[in-house]
Short mmCIF file of C-alpha atoms in Angstrom, two decimals:
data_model
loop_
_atom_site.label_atom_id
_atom_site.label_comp_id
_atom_site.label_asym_id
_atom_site.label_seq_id
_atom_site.Cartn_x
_atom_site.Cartn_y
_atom_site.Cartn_z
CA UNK O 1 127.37 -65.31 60.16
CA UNK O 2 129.12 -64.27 63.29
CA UNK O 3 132.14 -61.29 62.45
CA UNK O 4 135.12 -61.30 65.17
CA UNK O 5 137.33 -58.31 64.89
CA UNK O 6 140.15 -58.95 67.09
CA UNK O 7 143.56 -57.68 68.26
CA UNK O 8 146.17 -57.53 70.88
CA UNK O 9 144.66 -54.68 72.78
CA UNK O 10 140.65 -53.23 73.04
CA UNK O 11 141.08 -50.06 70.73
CA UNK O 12 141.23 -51.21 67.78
CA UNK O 13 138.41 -53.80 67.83
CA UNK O 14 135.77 -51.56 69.80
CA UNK O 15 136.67 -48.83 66.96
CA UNK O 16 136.06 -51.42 64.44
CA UNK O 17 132.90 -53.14 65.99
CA UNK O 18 131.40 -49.43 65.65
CA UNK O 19 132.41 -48.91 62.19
CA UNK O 20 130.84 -52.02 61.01
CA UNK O 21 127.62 -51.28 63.23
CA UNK O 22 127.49 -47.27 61.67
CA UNK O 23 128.46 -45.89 64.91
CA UNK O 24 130.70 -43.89 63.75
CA UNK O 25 129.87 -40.61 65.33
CA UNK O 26 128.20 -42.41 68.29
CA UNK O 27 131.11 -45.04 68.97
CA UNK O 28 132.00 -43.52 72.64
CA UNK O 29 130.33 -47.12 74.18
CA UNK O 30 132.63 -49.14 72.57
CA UNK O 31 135.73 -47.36 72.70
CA UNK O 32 138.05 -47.91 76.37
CA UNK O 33 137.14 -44.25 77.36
CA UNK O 34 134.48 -45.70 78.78
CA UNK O 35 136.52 -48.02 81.17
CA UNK O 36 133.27 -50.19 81.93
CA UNK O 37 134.47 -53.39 80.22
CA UNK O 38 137.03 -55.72 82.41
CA UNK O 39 138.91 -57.25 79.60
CA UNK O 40 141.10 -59.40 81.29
CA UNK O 41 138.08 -61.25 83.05
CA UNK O 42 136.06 -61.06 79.78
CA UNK O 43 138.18 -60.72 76.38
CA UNK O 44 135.04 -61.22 74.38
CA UNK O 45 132.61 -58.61 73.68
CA UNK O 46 129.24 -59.17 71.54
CA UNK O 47 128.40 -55.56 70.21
CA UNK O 48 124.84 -56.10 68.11
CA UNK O 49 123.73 -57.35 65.22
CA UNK O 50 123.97 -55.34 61.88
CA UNK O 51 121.55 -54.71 58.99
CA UNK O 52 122.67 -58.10 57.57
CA UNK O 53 121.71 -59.93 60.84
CA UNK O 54 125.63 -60.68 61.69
CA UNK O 55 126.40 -60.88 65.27
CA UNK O 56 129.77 -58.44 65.40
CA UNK O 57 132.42 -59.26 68.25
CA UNK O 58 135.04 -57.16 69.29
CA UNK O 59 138.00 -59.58 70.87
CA UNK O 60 140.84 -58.49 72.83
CA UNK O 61 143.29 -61.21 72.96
CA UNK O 62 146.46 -59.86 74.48
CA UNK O 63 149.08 -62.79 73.58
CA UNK O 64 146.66 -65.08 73.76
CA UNK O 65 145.41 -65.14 69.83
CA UNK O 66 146.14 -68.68 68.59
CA UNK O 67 144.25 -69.95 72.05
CA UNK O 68 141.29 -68.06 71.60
CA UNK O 69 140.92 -68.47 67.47
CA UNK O 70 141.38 -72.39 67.97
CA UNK O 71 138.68 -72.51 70.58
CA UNK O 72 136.27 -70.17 68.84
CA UNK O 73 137.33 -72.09 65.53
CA UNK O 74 136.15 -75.38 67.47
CA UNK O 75 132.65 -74.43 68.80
CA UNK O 76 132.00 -72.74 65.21
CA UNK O 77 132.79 -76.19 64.05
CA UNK O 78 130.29 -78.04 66.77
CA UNK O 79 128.11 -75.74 67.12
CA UNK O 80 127.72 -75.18 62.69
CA UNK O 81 128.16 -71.88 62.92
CA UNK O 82 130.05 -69.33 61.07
CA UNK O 83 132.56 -66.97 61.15
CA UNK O 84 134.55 -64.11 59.72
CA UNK O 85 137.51 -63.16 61.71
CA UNK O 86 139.40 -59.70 60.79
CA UNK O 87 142.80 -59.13 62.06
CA UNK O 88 143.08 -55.43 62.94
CA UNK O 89 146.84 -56.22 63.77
CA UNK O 90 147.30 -57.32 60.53
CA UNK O 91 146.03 -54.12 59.04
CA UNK O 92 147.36 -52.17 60.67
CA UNK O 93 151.01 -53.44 59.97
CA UNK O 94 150.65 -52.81 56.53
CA UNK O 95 149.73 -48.97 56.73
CA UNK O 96 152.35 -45.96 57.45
CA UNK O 97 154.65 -45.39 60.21
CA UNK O 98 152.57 -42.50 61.54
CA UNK O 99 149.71 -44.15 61.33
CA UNK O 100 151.04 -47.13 63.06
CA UNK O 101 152.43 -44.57 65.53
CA UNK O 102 148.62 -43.34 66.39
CA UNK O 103 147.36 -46.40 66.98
CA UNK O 104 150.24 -47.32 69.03
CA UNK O 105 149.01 -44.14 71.49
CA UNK O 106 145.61 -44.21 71.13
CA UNK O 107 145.68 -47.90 72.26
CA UNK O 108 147.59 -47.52 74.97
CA UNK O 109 146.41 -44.14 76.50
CA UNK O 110 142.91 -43.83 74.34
CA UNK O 111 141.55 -40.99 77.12
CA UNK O 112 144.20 -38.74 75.78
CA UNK O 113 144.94 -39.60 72.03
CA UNK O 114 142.24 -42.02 71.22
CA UNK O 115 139.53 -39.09 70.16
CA UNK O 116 142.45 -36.88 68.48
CA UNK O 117 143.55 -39.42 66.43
CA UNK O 118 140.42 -41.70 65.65
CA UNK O 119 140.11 -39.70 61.82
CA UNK O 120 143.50 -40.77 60.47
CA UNK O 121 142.59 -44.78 62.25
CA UNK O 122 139.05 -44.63 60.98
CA UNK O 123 140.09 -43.85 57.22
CA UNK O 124 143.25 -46.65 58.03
CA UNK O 125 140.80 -49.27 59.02
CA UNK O 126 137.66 -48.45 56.63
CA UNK O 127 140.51 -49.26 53.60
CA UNK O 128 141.30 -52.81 54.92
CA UNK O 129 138.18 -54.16 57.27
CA UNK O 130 136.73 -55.95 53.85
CA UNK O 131 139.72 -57.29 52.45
CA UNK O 132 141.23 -58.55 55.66
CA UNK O 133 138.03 -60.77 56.16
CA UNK O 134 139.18 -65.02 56.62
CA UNK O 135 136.76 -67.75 57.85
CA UNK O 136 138.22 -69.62 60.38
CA UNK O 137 139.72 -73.13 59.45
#
C-alpha cells in the first residue's frame, strides 16, 4: 500500500506526511521551513515507510492534480500496486473559515505563520486524514 497525501501547495502534505509517520513534534524536515525541497522540479516527495510498511508521499501538485493522479493512477495499474490518495484540499474546504484562513497563511508564508498556527491545522487534519482516504480508479 502506497498513501499519497496531496494538495495544491507543499504545507499541507509535508504536515500530513509527518502526522501519519508520528512526527509530530519532530516534523521541521518535512515542513517548507526547511526550503531544501525544489518542488517545481520535483512535485513528488517519498517520506518513509510507517509501522504498517506503507510507503507515505507527500505531493504538491499546483494546478496540475488531474495530470499527476491519472499518471500515478496508471503505473499503480501496470505496475499492481496500490494506493490511497487523501485530498488535503478537500479537507480542508469543509472545516471553518478561520481555520481555512490559517492554512491559507501558513501555506503561503509557512516561516512566519506555519509554526504559530500548526495546533489549530494539526487537530483540522487529524479529524479528516482517515475518512478522506479513496483508492485511485
Amino acid at each position: 500500500m502506497n498513501v499519497i497525501y496531496h494538495a495544491r501547495r507543499p504545507f499541507l502534505p509535508q504536515l500530513a506526511c509527518a502526522l501519519h509517520l508520528g512526527l509530530e513534534n519532530e516534523a521541521e524536515p518535512f515542513l517548507p521551513e526547511s526550503r531544501a525541497h525544489d518542488w517545481q522540479a520535483e512535485p513528488l516527495l517519498i517520506a518513509g515507510p510507517d509501522a504498517t510498511g506503507a510507503t507515505v508521499c507527500c505531493l504538491a501538485h499546483g494546478r496540475y492534480r488531474g495530470l499527476y493522479r491519472r499518471a500515478l493512477a496508471g503505473m499503480a495499474g501496470i505496475f499492481t500496486f496500490s494506493l490511497a490518495w487523501v485530498d488535503l484540499d478537500q479537507a480542508i474546504a469543509a472545516c471553518s473559515f478561520a481555520t481555512r484562513g490559517r492554512v491559507f497563511l501558513a501555506d503561503h508564508w509557512p516561516a512566519v505563520f506555519g509554526h504559530r498556527f500548526r495546533p489549530r491545522i494539526i487537530a483540522a487534519l487529524r479529524s479528516s486524514l482517515l475518512t478522506h482516504r479513496e483508492d485511485c480508479p
